[in-house]
PDB file of C-alpha atoms in Angstrom:
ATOM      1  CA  UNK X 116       0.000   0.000   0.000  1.00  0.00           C
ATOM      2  CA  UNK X 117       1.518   2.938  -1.189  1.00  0.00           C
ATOM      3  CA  UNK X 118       2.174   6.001   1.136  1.00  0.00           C
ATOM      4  CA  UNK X 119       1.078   9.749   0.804  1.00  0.00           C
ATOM      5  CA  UNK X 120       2.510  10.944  -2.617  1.00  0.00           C
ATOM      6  CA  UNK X 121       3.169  14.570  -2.887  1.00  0.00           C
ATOM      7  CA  UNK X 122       4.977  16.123  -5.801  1.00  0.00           C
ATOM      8  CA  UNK X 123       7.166  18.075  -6.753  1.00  0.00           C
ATOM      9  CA  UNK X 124       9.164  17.154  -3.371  1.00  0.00           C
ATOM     10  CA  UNK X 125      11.237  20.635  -4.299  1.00  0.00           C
ATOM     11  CA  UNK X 126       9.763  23.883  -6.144  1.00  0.00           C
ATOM     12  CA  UNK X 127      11.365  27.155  -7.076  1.00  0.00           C
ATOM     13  CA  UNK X 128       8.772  30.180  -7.982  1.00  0.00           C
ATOM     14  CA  UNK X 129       9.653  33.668  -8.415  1.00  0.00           C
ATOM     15  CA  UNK X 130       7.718  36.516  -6.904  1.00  0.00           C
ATOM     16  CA  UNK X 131       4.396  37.261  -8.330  1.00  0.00           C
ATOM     17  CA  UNK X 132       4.141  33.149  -9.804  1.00  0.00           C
ATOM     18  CA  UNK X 133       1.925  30.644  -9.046  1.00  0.00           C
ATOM     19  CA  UNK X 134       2.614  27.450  -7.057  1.00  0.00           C
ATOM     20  CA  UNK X 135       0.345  24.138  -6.958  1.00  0.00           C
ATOM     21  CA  UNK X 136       0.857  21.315  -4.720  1.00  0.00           C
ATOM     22  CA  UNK X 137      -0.245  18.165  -5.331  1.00  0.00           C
ATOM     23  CA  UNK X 138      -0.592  15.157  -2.730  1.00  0.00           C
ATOM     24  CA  UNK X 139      -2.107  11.709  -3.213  1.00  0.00           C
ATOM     25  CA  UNK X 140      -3.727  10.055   0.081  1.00  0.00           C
ATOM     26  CA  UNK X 141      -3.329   7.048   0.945  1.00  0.00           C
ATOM     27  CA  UNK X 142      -5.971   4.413  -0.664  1.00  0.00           C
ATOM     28  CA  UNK X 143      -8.992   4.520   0.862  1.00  0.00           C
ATOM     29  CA  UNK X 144      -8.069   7.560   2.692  1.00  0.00           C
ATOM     30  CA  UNK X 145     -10.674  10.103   2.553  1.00  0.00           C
ATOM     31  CA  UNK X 146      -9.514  12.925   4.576  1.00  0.00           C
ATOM     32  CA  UNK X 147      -6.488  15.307   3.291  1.00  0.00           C
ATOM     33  CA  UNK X 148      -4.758  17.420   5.978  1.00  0.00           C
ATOM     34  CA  UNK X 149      -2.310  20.476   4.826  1.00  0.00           C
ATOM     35  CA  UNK X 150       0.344  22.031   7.150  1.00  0.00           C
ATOM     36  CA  UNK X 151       3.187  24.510   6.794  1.00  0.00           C
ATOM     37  CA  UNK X 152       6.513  24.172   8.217  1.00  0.00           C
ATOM     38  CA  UNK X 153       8.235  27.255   8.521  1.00  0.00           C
ATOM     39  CA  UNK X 154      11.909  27.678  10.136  1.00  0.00           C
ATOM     40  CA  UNK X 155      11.636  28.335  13.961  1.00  0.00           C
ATOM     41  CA  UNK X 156       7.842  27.659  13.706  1.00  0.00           C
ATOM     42  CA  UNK X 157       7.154  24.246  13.736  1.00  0.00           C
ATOM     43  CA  UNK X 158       4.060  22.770  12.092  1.00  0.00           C
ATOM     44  CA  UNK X 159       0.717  25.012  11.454  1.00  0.00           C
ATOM     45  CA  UNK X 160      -2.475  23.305  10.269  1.00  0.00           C
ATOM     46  CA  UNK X 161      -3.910  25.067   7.150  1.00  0.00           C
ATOM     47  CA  UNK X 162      -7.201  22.950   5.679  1.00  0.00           C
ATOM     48  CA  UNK X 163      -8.724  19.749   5.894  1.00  0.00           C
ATOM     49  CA  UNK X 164     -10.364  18.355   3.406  1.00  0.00           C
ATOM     50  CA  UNK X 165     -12.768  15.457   2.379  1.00  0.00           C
ATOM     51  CA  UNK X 166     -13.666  14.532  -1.015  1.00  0.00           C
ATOM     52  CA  UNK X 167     -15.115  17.732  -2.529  1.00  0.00           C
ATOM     53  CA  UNK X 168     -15.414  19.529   1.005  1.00  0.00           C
ATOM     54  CA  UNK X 169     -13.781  21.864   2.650  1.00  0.00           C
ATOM     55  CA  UNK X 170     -13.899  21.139   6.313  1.00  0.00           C
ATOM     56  CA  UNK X 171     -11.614  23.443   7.838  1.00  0.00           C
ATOM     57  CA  UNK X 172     -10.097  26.180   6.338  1.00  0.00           C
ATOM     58  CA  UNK X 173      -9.515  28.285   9.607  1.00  0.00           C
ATOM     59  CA  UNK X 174      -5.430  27.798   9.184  1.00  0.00           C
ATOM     60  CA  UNK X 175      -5.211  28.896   5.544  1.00  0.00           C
ATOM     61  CA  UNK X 176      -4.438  32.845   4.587  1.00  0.00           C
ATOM     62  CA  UNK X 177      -7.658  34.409   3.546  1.00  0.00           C
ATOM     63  CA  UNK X 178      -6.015  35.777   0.171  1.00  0.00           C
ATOM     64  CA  UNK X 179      -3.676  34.033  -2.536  1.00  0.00           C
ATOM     65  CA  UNK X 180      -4.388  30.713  -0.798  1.00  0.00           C
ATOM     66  CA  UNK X 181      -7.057  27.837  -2.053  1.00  0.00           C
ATOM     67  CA  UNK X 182      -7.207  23.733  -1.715  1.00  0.00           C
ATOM     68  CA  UNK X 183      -9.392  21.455  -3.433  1.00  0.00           C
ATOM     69  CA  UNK X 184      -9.855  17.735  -3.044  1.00  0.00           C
ATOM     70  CA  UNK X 185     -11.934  16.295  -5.952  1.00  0.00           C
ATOM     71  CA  UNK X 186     -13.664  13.168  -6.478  1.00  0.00           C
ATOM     72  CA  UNK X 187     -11.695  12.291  -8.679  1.00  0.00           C
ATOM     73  CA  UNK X 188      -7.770  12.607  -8.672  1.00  0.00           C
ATOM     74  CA  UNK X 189      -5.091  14.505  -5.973  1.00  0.00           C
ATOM     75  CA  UNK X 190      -5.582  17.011  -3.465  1.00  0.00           C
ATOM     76  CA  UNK X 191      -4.339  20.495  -4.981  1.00  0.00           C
ATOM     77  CA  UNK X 192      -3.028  23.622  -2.887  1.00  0.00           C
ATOM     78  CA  UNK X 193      -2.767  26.170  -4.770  1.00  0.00           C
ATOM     79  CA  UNK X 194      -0.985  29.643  -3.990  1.00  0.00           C
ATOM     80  CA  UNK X 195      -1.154  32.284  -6.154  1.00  0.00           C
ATOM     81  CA  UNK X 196       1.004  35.337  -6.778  1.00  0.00           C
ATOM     82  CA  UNK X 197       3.870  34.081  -4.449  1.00  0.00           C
ATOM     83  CA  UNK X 198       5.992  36.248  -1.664  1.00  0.00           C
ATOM     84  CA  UNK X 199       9.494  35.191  -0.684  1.00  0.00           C
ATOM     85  CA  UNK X 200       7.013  34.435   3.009  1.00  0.00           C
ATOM     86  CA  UNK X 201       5.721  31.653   1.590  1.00  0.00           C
ATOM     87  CA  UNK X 202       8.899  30.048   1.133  1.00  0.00           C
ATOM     88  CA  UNK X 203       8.295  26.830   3.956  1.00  0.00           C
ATOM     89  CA  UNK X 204       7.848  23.312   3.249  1.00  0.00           C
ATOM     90  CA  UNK X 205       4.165  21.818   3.077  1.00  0.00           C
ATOM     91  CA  UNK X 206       3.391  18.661   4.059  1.00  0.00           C
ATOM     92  CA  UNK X 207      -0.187  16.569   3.645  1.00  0.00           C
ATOM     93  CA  UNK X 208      -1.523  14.179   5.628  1.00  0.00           C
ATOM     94  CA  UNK X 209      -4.206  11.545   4.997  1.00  0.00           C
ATOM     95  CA  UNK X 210      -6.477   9.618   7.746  1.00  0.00           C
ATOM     96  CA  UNK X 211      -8.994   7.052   7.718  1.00  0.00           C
ATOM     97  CA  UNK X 212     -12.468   7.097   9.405  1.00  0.00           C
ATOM     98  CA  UNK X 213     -13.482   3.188   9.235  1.00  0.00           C
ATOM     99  CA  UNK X 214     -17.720   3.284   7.922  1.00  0.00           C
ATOM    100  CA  UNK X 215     -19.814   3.212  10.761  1.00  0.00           C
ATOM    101  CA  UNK X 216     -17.480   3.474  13.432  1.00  0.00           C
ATOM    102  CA  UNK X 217     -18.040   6.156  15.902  1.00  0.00           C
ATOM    103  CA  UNK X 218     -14.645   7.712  16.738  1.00  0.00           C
ATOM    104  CA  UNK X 219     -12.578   6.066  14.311  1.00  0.00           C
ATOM    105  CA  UNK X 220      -8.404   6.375  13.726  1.00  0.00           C
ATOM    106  CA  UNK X 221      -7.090   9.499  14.300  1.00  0.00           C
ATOM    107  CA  UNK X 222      -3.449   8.768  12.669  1.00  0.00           C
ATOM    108  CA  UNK X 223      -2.207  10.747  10.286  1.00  0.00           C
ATOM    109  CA  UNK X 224       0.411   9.823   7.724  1.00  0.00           C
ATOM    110  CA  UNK X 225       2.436  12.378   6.143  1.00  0.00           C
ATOM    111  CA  UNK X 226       3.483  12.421   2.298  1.00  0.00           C
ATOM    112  CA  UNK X 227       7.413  13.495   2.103  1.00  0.00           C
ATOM    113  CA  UNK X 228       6.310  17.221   1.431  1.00  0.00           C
ATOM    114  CA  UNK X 229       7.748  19.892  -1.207  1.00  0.00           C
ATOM    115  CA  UNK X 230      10.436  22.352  -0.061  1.00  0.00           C
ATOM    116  CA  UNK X 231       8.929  25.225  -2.018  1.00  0.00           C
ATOM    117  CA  UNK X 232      11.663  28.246  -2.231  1.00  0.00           C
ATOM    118  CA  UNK X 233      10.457  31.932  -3.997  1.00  0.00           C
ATOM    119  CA  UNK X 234      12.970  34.046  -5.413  1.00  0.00           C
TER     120      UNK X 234
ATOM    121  CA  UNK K 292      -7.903  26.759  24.563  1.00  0.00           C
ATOM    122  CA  UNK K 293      -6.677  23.354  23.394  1.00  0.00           C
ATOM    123  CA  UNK K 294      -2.726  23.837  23.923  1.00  0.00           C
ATOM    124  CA  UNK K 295       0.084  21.291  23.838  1.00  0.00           C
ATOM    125  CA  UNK K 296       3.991  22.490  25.111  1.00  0.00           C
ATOM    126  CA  UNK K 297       6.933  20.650  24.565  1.00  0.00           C
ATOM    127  CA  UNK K 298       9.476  22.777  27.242  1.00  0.00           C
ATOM    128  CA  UNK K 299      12.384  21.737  25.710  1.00  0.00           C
ATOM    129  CA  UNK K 300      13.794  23.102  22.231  1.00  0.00           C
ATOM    130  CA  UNK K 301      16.412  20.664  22.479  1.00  0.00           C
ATOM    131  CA  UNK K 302      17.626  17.100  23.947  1.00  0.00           C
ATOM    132  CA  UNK K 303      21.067  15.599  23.743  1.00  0.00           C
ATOM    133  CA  UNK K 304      21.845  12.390  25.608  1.00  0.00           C
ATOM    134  CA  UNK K 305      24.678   9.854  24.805  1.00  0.00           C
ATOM    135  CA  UNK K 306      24.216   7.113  22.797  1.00  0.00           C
ATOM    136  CA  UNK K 307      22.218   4.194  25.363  1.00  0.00           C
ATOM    137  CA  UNK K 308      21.222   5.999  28.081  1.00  0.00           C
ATOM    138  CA  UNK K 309      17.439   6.483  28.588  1.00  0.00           C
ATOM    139  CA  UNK K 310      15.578   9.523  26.842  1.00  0.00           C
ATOM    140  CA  UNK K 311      12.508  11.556  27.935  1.00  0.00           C
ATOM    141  CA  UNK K 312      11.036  14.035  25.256  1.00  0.00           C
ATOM    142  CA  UNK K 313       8.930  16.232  26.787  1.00  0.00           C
ATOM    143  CA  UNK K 314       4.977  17.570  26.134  1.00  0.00           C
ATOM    144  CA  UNK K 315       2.335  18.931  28.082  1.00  0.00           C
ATOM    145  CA  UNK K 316      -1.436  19.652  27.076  1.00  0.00           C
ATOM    146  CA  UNK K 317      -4.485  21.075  27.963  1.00  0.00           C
ATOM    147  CA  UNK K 318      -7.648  20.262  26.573  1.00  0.00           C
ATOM    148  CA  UNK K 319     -11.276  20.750  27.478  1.00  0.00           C
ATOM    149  CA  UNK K 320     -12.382  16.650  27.060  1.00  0.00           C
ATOM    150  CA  UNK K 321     -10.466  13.810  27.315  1.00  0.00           C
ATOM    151  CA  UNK K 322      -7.305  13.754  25.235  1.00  0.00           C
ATOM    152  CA  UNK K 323      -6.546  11.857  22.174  1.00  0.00           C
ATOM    153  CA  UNK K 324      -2.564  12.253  22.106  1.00  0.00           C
ATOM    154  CA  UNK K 325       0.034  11.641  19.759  1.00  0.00           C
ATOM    155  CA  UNK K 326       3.906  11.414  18.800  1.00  0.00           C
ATOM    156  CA  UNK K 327       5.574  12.158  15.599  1.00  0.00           C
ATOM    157  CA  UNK K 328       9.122  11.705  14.630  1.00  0.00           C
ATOM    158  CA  UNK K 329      10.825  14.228  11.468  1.00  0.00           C
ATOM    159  CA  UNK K 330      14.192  12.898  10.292  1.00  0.00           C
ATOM    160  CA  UNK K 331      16.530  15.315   8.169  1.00  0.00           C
ATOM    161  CA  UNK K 332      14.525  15.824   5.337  1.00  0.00           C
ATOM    162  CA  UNK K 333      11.810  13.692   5.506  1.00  0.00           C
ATOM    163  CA  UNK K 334       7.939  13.794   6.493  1.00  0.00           C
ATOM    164  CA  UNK K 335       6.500  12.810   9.726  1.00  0.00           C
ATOM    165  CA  UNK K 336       6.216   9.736  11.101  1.00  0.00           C
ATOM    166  CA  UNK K 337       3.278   8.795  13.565  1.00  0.00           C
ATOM    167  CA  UNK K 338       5.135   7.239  16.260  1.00  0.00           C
ATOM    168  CA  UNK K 339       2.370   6.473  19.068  1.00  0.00           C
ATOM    169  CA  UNK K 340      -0.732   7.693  20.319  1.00  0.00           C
ATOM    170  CA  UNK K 341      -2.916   7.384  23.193  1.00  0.00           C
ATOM    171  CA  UNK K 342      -6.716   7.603  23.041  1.00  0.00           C
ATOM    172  CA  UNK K 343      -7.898   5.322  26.325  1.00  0.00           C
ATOM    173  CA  UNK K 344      -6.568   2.357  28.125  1.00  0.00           C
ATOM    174  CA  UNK K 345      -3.450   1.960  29.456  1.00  0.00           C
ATOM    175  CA  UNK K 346      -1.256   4.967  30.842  1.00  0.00           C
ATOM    176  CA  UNK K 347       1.601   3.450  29.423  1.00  0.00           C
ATOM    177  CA  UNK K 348       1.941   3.236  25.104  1.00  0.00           C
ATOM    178  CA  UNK K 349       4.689   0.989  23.097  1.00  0.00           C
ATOM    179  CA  UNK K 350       5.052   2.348  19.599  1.00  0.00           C
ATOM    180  CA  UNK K 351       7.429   2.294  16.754  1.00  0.00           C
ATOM    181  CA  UNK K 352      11.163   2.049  17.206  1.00  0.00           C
ATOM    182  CA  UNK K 353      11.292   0.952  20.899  1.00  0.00           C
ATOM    183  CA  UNK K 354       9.524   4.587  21.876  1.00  0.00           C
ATOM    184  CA  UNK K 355       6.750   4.288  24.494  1.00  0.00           C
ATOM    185  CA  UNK K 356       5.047   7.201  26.269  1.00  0.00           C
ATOM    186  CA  UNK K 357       3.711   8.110  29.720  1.00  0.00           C
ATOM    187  CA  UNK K 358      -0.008   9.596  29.966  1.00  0.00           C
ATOM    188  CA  UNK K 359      -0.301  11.114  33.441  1.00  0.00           C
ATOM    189  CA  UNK K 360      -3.512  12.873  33.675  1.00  0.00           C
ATOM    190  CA  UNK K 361      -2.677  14.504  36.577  1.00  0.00           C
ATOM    191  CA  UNK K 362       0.001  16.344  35.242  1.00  0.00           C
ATOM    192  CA  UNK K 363      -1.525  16.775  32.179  1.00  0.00           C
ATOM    193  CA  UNK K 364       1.642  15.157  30.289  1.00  0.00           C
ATOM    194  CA  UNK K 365       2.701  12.571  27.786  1.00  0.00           C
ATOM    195  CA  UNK K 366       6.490  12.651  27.778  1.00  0.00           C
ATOM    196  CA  UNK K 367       8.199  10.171  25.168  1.00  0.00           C
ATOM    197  CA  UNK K 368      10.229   7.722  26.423  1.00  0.00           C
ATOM    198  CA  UNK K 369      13.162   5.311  25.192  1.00  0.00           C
ATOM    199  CA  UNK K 370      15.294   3.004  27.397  1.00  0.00           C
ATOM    200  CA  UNK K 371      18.302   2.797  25.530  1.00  0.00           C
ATOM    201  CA  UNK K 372      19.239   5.781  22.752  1.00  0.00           C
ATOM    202  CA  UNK K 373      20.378   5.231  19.688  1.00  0.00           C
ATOM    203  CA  UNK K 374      22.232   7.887  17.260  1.00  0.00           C
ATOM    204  CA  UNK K 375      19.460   7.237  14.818  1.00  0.00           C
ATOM    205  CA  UNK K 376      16.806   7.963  17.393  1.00  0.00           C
ATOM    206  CA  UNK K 377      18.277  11.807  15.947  1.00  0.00           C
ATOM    207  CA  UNK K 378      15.475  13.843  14.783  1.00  0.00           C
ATOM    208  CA  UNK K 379      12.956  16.251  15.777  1.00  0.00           C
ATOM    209  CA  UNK K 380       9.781  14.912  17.332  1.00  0.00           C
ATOM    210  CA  UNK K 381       6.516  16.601  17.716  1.00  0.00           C
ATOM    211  CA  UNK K 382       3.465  16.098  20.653  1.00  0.00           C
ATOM    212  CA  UNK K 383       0.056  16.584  19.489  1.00  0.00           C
ATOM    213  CA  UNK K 384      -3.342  16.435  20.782  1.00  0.00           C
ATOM    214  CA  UNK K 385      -6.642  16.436  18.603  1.00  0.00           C
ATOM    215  CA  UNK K 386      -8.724  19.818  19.013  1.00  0.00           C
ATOM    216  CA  UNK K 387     -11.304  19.439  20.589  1.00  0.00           C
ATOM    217  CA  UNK K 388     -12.749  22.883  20.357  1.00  0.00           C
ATOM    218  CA  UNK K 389     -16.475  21.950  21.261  1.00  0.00           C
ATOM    219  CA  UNK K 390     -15.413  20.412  24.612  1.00  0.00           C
ATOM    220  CA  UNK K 391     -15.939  16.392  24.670  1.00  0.00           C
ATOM    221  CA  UNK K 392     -14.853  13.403  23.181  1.00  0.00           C
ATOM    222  CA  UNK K 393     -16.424  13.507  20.141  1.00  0.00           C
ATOM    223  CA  UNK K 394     -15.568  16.587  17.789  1.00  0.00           C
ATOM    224  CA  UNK K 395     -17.479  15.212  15.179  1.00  0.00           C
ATOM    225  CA  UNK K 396     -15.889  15.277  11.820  1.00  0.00           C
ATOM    226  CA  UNK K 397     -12.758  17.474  12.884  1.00  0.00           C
ATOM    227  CA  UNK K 398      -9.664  15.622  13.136  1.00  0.00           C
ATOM    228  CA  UNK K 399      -7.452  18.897  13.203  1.00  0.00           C
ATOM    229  CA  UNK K 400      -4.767  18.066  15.600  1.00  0.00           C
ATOM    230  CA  UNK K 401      -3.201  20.966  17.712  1.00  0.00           C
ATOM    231  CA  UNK K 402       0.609  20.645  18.010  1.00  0.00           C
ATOM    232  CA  UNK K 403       3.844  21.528  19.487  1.00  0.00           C
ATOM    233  CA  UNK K 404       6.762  23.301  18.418  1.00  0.00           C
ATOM    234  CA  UNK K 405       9.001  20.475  17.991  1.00  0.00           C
ATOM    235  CA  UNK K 406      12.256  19.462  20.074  1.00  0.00           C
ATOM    236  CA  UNK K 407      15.400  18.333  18.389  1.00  0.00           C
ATOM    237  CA  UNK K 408      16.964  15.413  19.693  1.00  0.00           C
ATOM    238  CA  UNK K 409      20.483  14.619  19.346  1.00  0.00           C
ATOM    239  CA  UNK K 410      22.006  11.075  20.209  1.00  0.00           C
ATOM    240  CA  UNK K 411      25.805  11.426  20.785  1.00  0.00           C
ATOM    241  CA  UNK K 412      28.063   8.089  20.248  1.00  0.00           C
TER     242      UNK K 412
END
């Protein structure tokens, strides 16, 4: 069973560009998490996502940021018109709620991330 | 406010002697805890987690972790170090911001700042 995919692991934008992040849950994973890493900062949440919902978006800059999960295919943050600020490495997560069960897994497993540096 | 601390930017200890990484929380319900390991450029790794049952959890890599509720902690343990143990592990806690055990849907989890640990041989 393959892991949390995210690609590209590194991207370089320059000021004003657009960056998208892509990250594959794991199978049968419904529920995408995005964080930021930035130095000295540690991890913040941004969105969670389930299949064509937005959950919680309470983490994510009101401007320039968006996600998307849709039925069909990856998990997409996008970030438009980049600042050298942005530069931090983002890292998904996918979990698991079993059908039925109340409660459920609370793991998350992280994809590798992508180191994404504006010039 | 949910809240989770870990006191200690950084950790060195020589190569097998016990480790304790520390983390303290606060939370309005019962906590749903949780340890994750970084290595040098790599994602997280879930290590452990506590949700109910016993105090004491056994996770990956020989790590096991302490859940003392009356001192609001969960402090990661090892035995014996090894230089690979190396990396920077994070506490978390699931937000509970409703109160309860049950947050419905939301499996945000709140976390802490991360301390480095260095194994020396």
């Amino acid at each position: 069973n393959a892991g949390v995919m995210q690609n590209p692991r590194h991207l370089v934008r320059r000021r004003g560009q657009e960056a998208r992040l892509r990250c594959s849950p794991m199978k049968g994973h419904s529920h995408v998490y995005w964080y930021r890493q930035l130095p000295e900062e540690g991890l913040k949440f941004m969105v969670y996502l389930q299949k064509e919902n937005i959950i919680d978006e309470s983490g994510m800059p009101k401007e320039r940021f968006s996600a998307e999960f849709p039925k069909e295919g990856p998990s997409i943050l996008r970030i438009q018109q980049v600042v050298r600020g942005d530069s931090a490495a983002y890292f998904c997560a996918s979990s698991n709620l079993p059908a039925g069960q109340r409660g459920g897994l609370y793991e998350q497993y992280f994809g590798p991330g992508t180191r994404l540096t504006v010039t | 406010a949910q809240s989770v601390a870990q006191p200690e930017d950084q950790v060195n200890v020589a190569e097998g002697n016990p480790l304790t990484v520390k983390c303290t929380y606060s939370v309005s319900g019962n906590p749903y805890l949780f340890w994750y390991v970084q290595y040098p450029n790599r994602g997280l790794q879930f290590l452990l987690k506590y949700i109910t049952g016993d105090n004491l959890v056994k996770g990956s890599y020989g790590f096991e972790a302490e859940f003392n509720k009356s001192q609001t902690s969960f402090h990661l343990k090892k035995p014996s170090a090894l230089v690979s143990d190396s990396a920077l592990y994070f506490c978390a806690v699931r937000d509970t911001p409703n109160g309860g055990d049950n947050a419905g849907n939301n499996r945000k989890l709140i976390w802490g700042l991360g301390t480095s640990l260095a194994v020396n041989p």
